[in-house]
Amino acid sequence: MNASNEALPVVVIGAGPIGLAAAARLIERDIEPLVLEAGPTAASAVRAWAHVRLFSTWGEVVDPAAEKLLAPTGWTKPDADTYPSGGDWADLYLQPLADVLGDKVRYDATVTGVSRTGRDRIVDADRDAQPYVIHYTAADGSEARVFARAVIDASGTWSTPSPAGGSGLAALGERAAADRIAYRVPDFKDLAARTRYAGKRTAVIGSGASAFTALAYLADLAKDEQGTHALWILRRGISGSTFGGGEADQLPARGALGLAAKAAVDGGYADAVTGFRTETVERDTDGRLVLVGEDGRRLDPVDEVIVLTGFRPDLTFLGELRLGLDERLQAPTALAPLIDPNQHSCGTVYPHGASELSHPEKDVYLAGMKSYGRAPTFLAMTGYEQVRSIAAALAGDREAAERVELTLPETGVCGGAGLFDQPAAAEETSGGGCCAAPATLTIGAPAPSGGC
């Protein structure tokens, strides 16, 4: 890199918890950050699930460098042992942090492309000496660009949920049926959402924590609203591991989610359809949806479909960069085997940093959930460790970049969230784990949600 490039900022994409922590870590290293946030406020994605309570405590979701920036403003850290909701996290920590950063955060700035100045991805000549150029659009549609010495993409995966189609593509007819398909767990405390699903037959596609939560919520709704019923669609069969570890699960909240899903089925609030990979979504004569599997099976019509098949990274605006990504997970190649969901969960992914997150393109990093590609096991505190290491690497402090400064509890520290609304009870039964939940969970009470 040219010496003149060092005067340029490091552009951070995304003003969520990891992006803002990255900015704080860069400032700690006397490196100028510029955060580009697509939404009108900080933590726009977190605000989309404001009603959801995190599995992690306040003590686990505040970055130390960020706390140092906030301290001179009179900011008071909430009780470290309590559990914030997404709204609490955004309003009481993330937005104040963004406010401290001031004009270092640029809102309504949607990144559309990142490249080397004057070099597309083909050109080798003098490539590493060129600064990065980042194109973005503003809320009014106008286009702009900024130059950077390095890029940290912490934009997450919330905006790109995976489709219903079993092949990884949208099922035929899925887009045309968008008015009856949702890709998030609905907030049934919201009157509009409650009205949409009350008294209806709803298909839930997915086998993870979010699907468990949707089933539990629909079962809860069915107790008050006659005619409410769920159809749970799994791409695999039901086995001993389908519902997780239950009370023996290393993460109590994850185990409680499985128990909630099992209770929904056992209680008659949901029927399970196994080995079904959706190929087509058709409209019935009355407008209801008929799901057709790749094996030709046609399910009885449903009124609504909730697709909870995970998330994936949006890599389109990074197309001119030379990234080294695993062909399966779309995560950095050195990181992928460490987070493979076939082998790992919250408690078995160890802290990692700049070395595992590096790419052939120097000084470009995917951080936070974006770095995990399609893997669902992201840990919040691990994300903070990532950006601490990245900032050290950009400052030339290789020893600090390679040093691990985070020790996780035995069960890991989850960055996901739970829809349980009884934090006091959770604290009493958590057994010191990161993801607290009631020891038992019955249908009729809010269920936890989210993975690690």
Coordinates of C-alpha atoms in Angstrom, one line a residue:
M1 CA 0.0 0.0 0.0
N2 CA 1.2 3.5 -0.8
A3 CA 2.0 5.6 2.2
S4 CA -0.7 8.1 1.1
N5 CA -3.3 5.3 1.4
E6 CA -2.7 5.1 5.2
A7 CA -4.3 8.5 5.5
L8 CA -7.6 7.0 4.2
P9 CA -10.2 5.6 6.5
V10 CA -11.0 2.0 7.0
V11 CA -14.5 1.6 5.6
V12 CA -16.8 -0.6 7.8
I13 CA -20.0 -1.8 6.1
G14 CA -22.8 -2.1 8.6
A15 CA -23.6 -0.2 11.9
G16 CA -24.7 -3.2 13.8
P17 CA -23.0 -4.6 17.0
I18 CA -19.9 -5.9 15.2
G19 CA -19.6 -3.0 12.8
L20 CA -19.7 -0.5 15.5
A21 CA -17.3 -2.5 17.7
A22 CA -15.0 -2.5 14.7
A23 CA -15.1 1.3 14.6
A24 CA -14.4 1.5 18.3
R25 CA -11.4 -0.9 17.9
L26 CA -10.0 1.1 15.0
I27 CA -10.2 4.3 17.0
E28 CA -8.4 2.6 19.8
R29 CA -5.6 2.0 17.3
D30 CA -5.6 5.6 16.0
I31 CA -7.1 4.4 12.7
E32 CA -9.9 6.5 11.2
P33 CA -13.1 4.5 10.6
L34 CA -16.0 5.3 8.3
V35 CA -19.1 3.2 8.9
L36 CA -21.6 2.9 6.0
E37 CA -25.1 1.9 7.2
A38 CA -27.9 1.1 4.8
G39 CA -30.6 1.9 7.3
P40 CA -31.7 5.3 8.7
T41 CA -30.4 4.5 12.2
A42 CA -27.8 2.3 13.9
A43 CA -28.6 -1.4 14.3
S44 CA -31.4 -1.4 11.7
A45 CA -31.3 -5.2 11.5
V46 CA -31.4 -5.6 15.3
R47 CA -34.4 -3.2 15.4
A48 CA -36.3 -5.6 13.1
W49 CA -36.4 -8.0 16.0
A50 CA -36.7 -5.4 18.8
H51 CA -39.3 -7.5 20.7
V52 CA -36.9 -10.5 21.0
R53 CA -34.9 -11.1 24.1
L54 CA -31.3 -12.1 23.7
F55 CA -29.9 -15.3 25.2
S56 CA -26.8 -13.4 26.2
T57 CA -26.5 -10.9 29.1
W58 CA -25.6 -7.3 29.0
G59 CA -22.2 -8.3 30.3
E60 CA -21.6 -10.3 27.1
V61 CA -23.0 -8.0 24.5
V62 CA -21.0 -4.8 25.2
D63 CA -17.6 -4.5 23.5
P64 CA -14.9 -3.3 25.9
A65 CA -13.5 -0.7 23.4
A66 CA -17.0 0.6 22.8
E67 CA -17.6 0.9 26.5
K68 CA -14.5 3.1 26.8
L69 CA -15.8 5.4 24.1
L70 CA -19.1 5.7 25.8
A71 CA -17.8 6.3 29.4
P72 CA -16.9 10.0 29.0
T73 CA -20.5 10.7 27.8
G74 CA -21.9 9.6 31.2
W75 CA -23.3 6.4 29.7
T76 CA -24.2 3.8 32.3
K77 CA -23.9 0.2 31.4
P78 CA -27.1 -1.8 32.2
D79 CA -26.9 -4.5 34.8
A80 CA -24.4 -7.0 33.4
D81 CA -26.4 -10.0 34.6
T82 CA -29.7 -9.0 32.9
Y83 CA -30.9 -9.9 29.4
P84 CA -31.7 -7.1 26.9
S85 CA -34.2 -7.3 24.2
G86 CA -33.2 -6.4 20.7
G87 CA -34.8 -3.0 21.2
D88 CA -32.9 -2.5 24.4
W89 CA -29.6 -3.4 22.8
A90 CA -30.3 -0.9 20.0
D91 CA -31.6 1.9 22.1
L92 CA -29.5 1.7 25.2
Y93 CA -26.1 0.7 23.7
L94 CA -25.8 0.6 19.9
Q95 CA -27.4 3.9 19.0
P96 CA -25.6 5.8 21.8
L97 CA -22.3 4.2 20.5
A98 CA -23.1 5.4 17.0
D99 CA -23.9 8.9 18.3
V100 CA -20.5 9.0 19.9
L101 CA -18.9 8.1 16.6
G102 CA -20.8 11.1 15.1
D103 CA -20.0 11.7 11.4
K104 CA -17.9 8.6 11.3
V105 CA -21.2 6.8 10.7
R106 CA -23.1 7.6 7.5
Y107 CA -26.7 6.5 7.4
D108 CA -28.9 5.6 4.4
A109 CA -25.7 4.5 2.6
T110 CA -26.3 1.2 0.8
V111 CA -23.1 -0.2 -0.5
T112 CA -23.4 -1.4 -4.1
G113 CA -19.8 -2.3 -5.0
V114 CA -16.3 -2.6 -3.6
S115 CA -13.1 -2.8 -5.8
R116 CA -9.5 -1.6 -6.1
T117 CA -9.3 1.8 -7.6
G118 CA -8.7 1.5 -11.3
R119 CA -8.4 -2.3 -11.1
D120 CA -11.1 -4.9 -11.7
R121 CA -10.6 -8.3 -10.2
I122 CA -8.6 -9.5 -13.3
V123 CA -5.8 -7.0 -13.1
D124 CA -2.6 -7.8 -11.2
A125 CA -0.4 -4.8 -12.0
D126 CA 0.3 -2.7 -9.0
R127 CA -2.9 -4.0 -7.4
D128 CA -2.0 -3.9 -3.8
A129 CA -0.8 -0.3 -4.0
Q130 CA -4.3 0.9 -5.0
P131 CA -6.8 2.1 -2.4
Y132 CA -10.2 0.6 -2.2
V133 CA -13.2 2.3 -3.8
I134 CA -16.6 1.8 -2.3
H135 CA -19.7 2.8 -4.3
Y136 CA -23.0 3.4 -2.4
T137 CA -26.4 4.9 -2.9
A138 CA -28.2 7.3 -0.6
A139 CA -31.9 7.3 0.4
D140 CA -32.8 9.6 -2.5
G141 CA -31.1 7.3 -5.0
S142 CA -28.1 9.4 -5.6
E143 CA -24.8 7.7 -6.0
A144 CA -21.5 8.4 -4.3
R145 CA -18.1 6.8 -3.6
V146 CA -15.5 6.8 -0.9
F147 CA -11.9 5.6 -0.9
A148 CA -10.4 3.4 1.9
R149 CA -7.2 1.8 3.0
A150 CA -9.1 -1.3 4.1
V151 CA -12.6 -2.7 4.2
I152 CA -14.4 -4.6 7.0
D153 CA -17.8 -6.0 5.8
A154 CA -19.9 -6.5 8.9
S155 CA -23.2 -6.2 7.1
G156 CA -24.6 -9.5 8.4
T157 CA -27.0 -11.9 6.7
W158 CA -30.4 -10.7 8.0
S159 CA -31.4 -9.2 4.6
T160 CA -30.9 -12.4 2.7
P161 CA -33.0 -15.3 4.2
S162 CA -32.8 -18.6 2.4
P163 CA -35.8 -19.7 0.3
A164 CA -38.3 -22.5 0.6
G165 CA -37.0 -24.5 -2.3
G166 CA -35.2 -27.6 -1.3
S167 CA -32.5 -27.1 -3.9
G168 CA -31.5 -23.8 -2.4
L169 CA -33.3 -21.9 -5.1
A170 CA -36.7 -20.3 -4.7
A171 CA -39.4 -22.9 -5.4
L172 CA -41.3 -22.4 -8.6
G173 CA -44.1 -20.0 -7.7
E174 CA -42.5 -18.9 -4.4
R175 CA -42.0 -15.3 -5.5
A176 CA -45.5 -15.1 -7.0
A177 CA -46.9 -16.2 -3.6
A178 CA -45.0 -13.6 -1.6
D179 CA -48.1 -12.1 -0.2
R180 CA -48.7 -15.3 1.9
I181 CA -45.0 -16.2 2.7
A182 CA -42.9 -14.8 5.5
Y183 CA -39.3 -15.4 6.2
R184 CA -39.1 -14.3 9.9
V185 CA -40.7 -15.6 13.1
P186 CA -43.8 -13.3 13.4
D187 CA -44.3 -11.3 16.6
F188 CA -47.7 -12.5 17.7
K189 CA -47.9 -9.7 20.2
D190 CA -48.5 -7.5 17.1
L191 CA -52.2 -7.3 16.3
A192 CA -51.6 -7.4 12.5
A193 CA -49.4 -10.5 12.8
R194 CA -51.8 -12.2 15.2
T195 CA -54.7 -11.5 12.9
R196 CA -52.8 -12.9 9.9
Y197 CA -52.2 -16.3 11.5
A198 CA -55.2 -16.7 13.9
G199 CA -57.6 -19.3 12.8
K200 CA -55.4 -20.2 9.9
R201 CA -53.5 -23.3 8.7
T202 CA -49.8 -22.3 8.5
A203 CA -46.9 -24.3 7.1
V204 CA -43.6 -23.9 8.9
I205 CA -40.6 -24.9 6.8
G206 CA -37.3 -25.5 8.7
S207 CA -35.7 -27.5 11.4
G208 CA -33.7 -25.0 13.5
A209 CA -34.3 -22.8 16.4
S210 CA -36.5 -20.3 14.5
A211 CA -38.8 -23.1 13.3
F212 CA -39.1 -24.4 16.8
T213 CA -40.1 -21.0 18.0
A214 CA -42.7 -20.5 15.3
L215 CA -44.2 -23.8 16.1
A216 CA -44.4 -22.9 19.8
Y217 CA -45.9 -19.6 19.1
L218 CA -48.5 -21.0 16.7
A219 CA -49.4 -23.6 19.3
D220 CA -49.8 -20.8 21.9
L221 CA -52.0 -18.9 19.5
A222 CA -54.1 -22.1 18.8
K223 CA -55.1 -22.2 22.5
D224 CA -56.9 -18.8 22.1
E225 CA -57.9 -18.9 18.5
Q226 CA -59.9 -21.8 17.3
G227 CA -58.8 -23.2 13.9
T228 CA -55.2 -22.2 14.2
H229 CA -53.0 -25.1 13.2
A230 CA -49.4 -25.6 12.0
L231 CA -47.9 -28.0 9.4
W232 CA -44.2 -28.5 10.2
I233 CA -42.2 -29.4 7.1
L234 CA -38.9 -31.0 7.5
R235 CA -36.5 -31.9 4.7
R236 CA -35.2 -34.9 6.7
G237 CA -36.9 -37.5 8.8
I238 CA -37.6 -37.2 12.6
S239 CA -34.9 -38.9 14.6
G240 CA -33.6 -38.7 18.1
S241 CA -31.7 -35.5 17.3
T242 CA -34.5 -33.7 15.6
F243 CA -35.6 -31.9 18.7
G244 CA -32.1 -31.3 20.0
G245 CA -30.7 -32.4 23.3
G246 CA -33.7 -31.4 25.4
E247 CA -32.9 -31.0 29.1
A248 CA -29.5 -32.5 28.4
D249 CA -28.6 -29.9 25.8
Q250 CA -25.3 -28.1 26.5
L251 CA -27.2 -24.8 25.8
P252 CA -30.4 -24.8 28.0
A253 CA -32.3 -22.4 25.7
R254 CA -31.6 -24.5 22.6
G255 CA -32.8 -27.6 24.4
A256 CA -35.9 -25.8 25.6
L257 CA -36.7 -24.8 22.0
G258 CA -36.6 -28.5 20.9
L259 CA -38.9 -29.4 23.8
A260 CA -41.3 -26.6 22.7
A261 CA -41.4 -28.0 19.2
K262 CA -42.0 -31.5 20.4
A263 CA -44.8 -30.3 22.7
A264 CA -46.4 -28.6 19.8
V265 CA -46.5 -31.8 17.8
D266 CA -47.4 -34.1 20.8
G267 CA -50.1 -31.7 21.8
G268 CA -51.8 -31.9 18.4
Y269 CA -51.1 -28.2 17.6
A270 CA -48.8 -29.2 14.7
D271 CA -48.5 -32.1 12.2
A272 CA -45.1 -33.0 10.9
V273 CA -44.3 -33.8 7.3
T274 CA -40.9 -35.4 6.9
G275 CA -38.6 -35.9 4.0
F276 CA -40.3 -33.2 2.1
R277 CA -38.3 -30.8 -0.2
T278 CA -40.4 -28.1 -1.6
E279 CA -40.2 -27.8 -5.4
T280 CA -43.3 -25.8 -6.3
V281 CA -45.8 -23.4 -4.6
E282 CA -49.1 -23.4 -6.4
R283 CA -52.3 -21.4 -5.8
D284 CA -55.5 -23.3 -5.0
T285 CA -58.8 -22.1 -6.5
D286 CA -59.5 -20.1 -3.3
G287 CA -56.1 -18.5 -3.2
R288 CA -54.6 -20.8 -0.6
L289 CA -51.2 -22.3 -1.2
V290 CA -50.4 -25.9 -2.1
L291 CA -46.8 -27.1 -1.6
V292 CA -45.5 -29.7 -4.0
G293 CA -42.4 -31.7 -3.2
E294 CA -39.7 -32.9 -5.5
D295 CA -41.0 -36.4 -5.2
G296 CA -44.4 -35.3 -6.5
R297 CA -46.2 -35.2 -3.1
R298 CA -48.9 -32.5 -2.8
L299 CA -49.8 -31.3 0.6
D300 CA -53.2 -30.1 1.7
P301 CA -53.7 -26.3 1.1
V302 CA -52.4 -23.9 3.7
D303 CA -53.3 -20.2 4.3
E304 CA -49.8 -19.0 5.1
V305 CA -46.2 -20.3 4.9
I306 CA -43.3 -19.3 7.2
V307 CA -40.0 -20.2 5.7
L308 CA -37.2 -20.5 8.3
T309 CA -34.4 -22.2 6.4
G310 CA -31.5 -20.0 7.5
F311 CA -29.7 -17.1 6.0
R312 CA -26.9 -16.6 3.5
P313 CA -24.4 -13.8 2.8
D314 CA -25.0 -11.2 0.1
L315 CA -21.8 -11.3 -1.9
T316 CA -23.0 -9.4 -4.9
F317 CA -21.4 -6.1 -4.1
L318 CA -18.0 -7.8 -3.4
G319 CA -17.8 -9.3 -6.9
E320 CA -14.7 -7.3 -8.0
L321 CA -12.7 -8.5 -5.0
R322 CA -10.5 -11.6 -4.8
L323 CA -12.1 -13.4 -1.9
G324 CA -11.1 -16.9 -0.7
L325 CA -14.4 -18.5 0.2
D326 CA -15.3 -22.1 1.1
E327 CA -17.4 -23.6 -1.7
R328 CA -20.1 -24.9 0.7
L329 CA -20.4 -22.3 3.5
Q330 CA -19.3 -19.2 1.6
A331 CA -17.1 -18.4 4.6
P332 CA -13.4 -17.6 4.5
T333 CA -11.6 -20.8 3.6
A334 CA -9.5 -21.0 6.8
L335 CA -12.5 -20.4 9.0
A336 CA -15.0 -22.7 7.3
P337 CA -13.8 -26.0 8.8
L338 CA -13.9 -24.5 12.3
I339 CA -17.6 -23.5 12.0
D340 CA -19.0 -26.3 9.9
P341 CA -22.5 -26.9 11.4
N342 CA -22.1 -30.6 10.7
Q343 CA -19.3 -30.6 13.3
H344 CA -19.7 -27.6 15.5
S345 CA -22.2 -25.7 17.7
C346 CA -21.9 -22.7 20.0
G347 CA -19.7 -24.4 22.5
T348 CA -17.2 -25.9 20.0
V349 CA -16.2 -22.9 17.9
Y350 CA -13.1 -21.3 19.4
P351 CA -12.2 -17.6 19.1
H352 CA -10.5 -16.6 15.9
G353 CA -9.2 -13.4 14.3
A354 CA -7.5 -11.8 11.3
S355 CA -5.5 -14.9 10.3
E356 CA -8.6 -17.0 9.8
L357 CA -10.5 -14.2 8.2
S358 CA -7.9 -13.1 5.7
H359 CA -8.5 -13.3 1.9
P360 CA -6.2 -13.2 -1.2
E361 CA -7.2 -9.5 -1.4
K362 CA -5.1 -7.9 1.3
D363 CA -6.9 -5.9 4.0
V364 CA -10.4 -7.0 3.2
Y365 CA -12.3 -8.8 6.0
L366 CA -15.7 -10.3 6.4
A367 CA -16.6 -10.0 10.1
G368 CA -19.5 -11.0 12.3
M369 CA -22.3 -13.1 11.0
K370 CA -21.2 -12.2 7.4
S371 CA -18.0 -14.1 8.0
Y372 CA -19.9 -17.3 8.9
G373 CA -21.5 -17.5 5.5
R374 CA -24.3 -20.0 5.7
A375 CA -23.2 -21.5 9.1
P376 CA -25.7 -20.7 11.9
T377 CA -23.4 -20.9 14.9
F378 CA -22.2 -17.3 15.2
L379 CA -21.2 -16.1 18.7
A380 CA -21.6 -12.4 19.6
M381 CA -18.4 -12.2 21.8
T382 CA -16.5 -14.0 19.1
G383 CA -17.5 -11.3 16.7
Y384 CA -16.0 -8.7 19.1
E385 CA -12.8 -10.8 19.2
Q386 CA -12.7 -10.9 15.4
V387 CA -12.7 -7.1 15.1
R388 CA -10.2 -6.6 17.9
S389 CA -7.8 -8.9 16.0
I390 CA -8.5 -7.2 12.6
A391 CA -7.9 -3.7 14.0
A392 CA -4.6 -5.0 15.5
A393 CA -3.6 -6.5 12.1
L394 CA -4.4 -3.2 10.3
A395 CA -2.3 -1.3 12.8
G396 CA 0.6 -3.7 12.0
D397 CA 0.6 -5.3 15.4
R398 CA 0.8 -8.9 14.4
E399 CA 1.5 -10.2 17.9
A400 CA -1.8 -8.7 19.2
A401 CA -3.7 -9.9 16.0
E402 CA -2.6 -13.5 16.6
R403 CA -3.2 -13.4 20.3
V404 CA -6.5 -14.8 21.7
E405 CA -8.0 -12.4 24.2
L406 CA -11.3 -14.1 24.7
T407 CA -12.1 -17.1 26.8
L408 CA -15.5 -18.5 26.3
P409 CA -17.5 -20.3 28.9
E410 CA -17.9 -24.0 28.4
T411 CA -21.2 -23.5 26.5
G412 CA -20.1 -20.6 24.4
V413 CA -21.6 -17.1 24.3
C414 CA -24.5 -16.9 22.0
G415 CA -25.1 -14.0 19.7
G416 CA -28.6 -15.2 18.8
A417 CA -31.7 -14.2 20.5
G418 CA -34.6 -15.8 22.4
L419 CA -38.2 -15.0 22.5
F420 CA -38.5 -15.9 26.2
D421 CA -39.8 -13.0 28.3
Q422 CA -39.0 -14.3 31.7
P423 CA -35.3 -13.3 32.3
A424 CA -35.6 -13.6 36.0
A425 CA -36.6 -17.2 35.8
A426 CA -34.0 -17.8 33.1
E427 CA -31.2 -16.4 35.4
E428 CA -32.2 -18.8 38.2
T429 CA -32.0 -21.9 35.9
S430 CA -29.2 -21.1 33.6
G431 CA -26.6 -22.9 35.5
G432 CA -24.0 -20.4 34.5
G433 CA -24.5 -21.0 30.7
C434 CA -24.7 -18.2 28.2
C435 CA -28.1 -19.0 26.9
A436 CA -30.5 -18.9 29.7
A437 CA -34.0 -20.4 29.6
P438 CA -36.6 -21.8 31.9
A439 CA -35.7 -25.4 33.0
T440 CA -39.1 -26.5 31.5
L441 CA -41.1 -24.9 28.8
T442 CA -44.8 -25.5 28.2
I443 CA -46.9 -24.5 25.3
G444 CA -48.8 -21.3 26.3
A445 CA -45.7 -19.5 27.4
P446 CA -43.4 -17.6 25.1
A447 CA -40.7 -19.8 23.6
P448 CA -37.0 -19.1 23.1
S449 CA -35.8 -18.5 19.6
G450 CA -32.6 -18.3 17.7
G451 CA -29.5 -20.4 17.6
C452 CA -26.1 -19.5 18.7

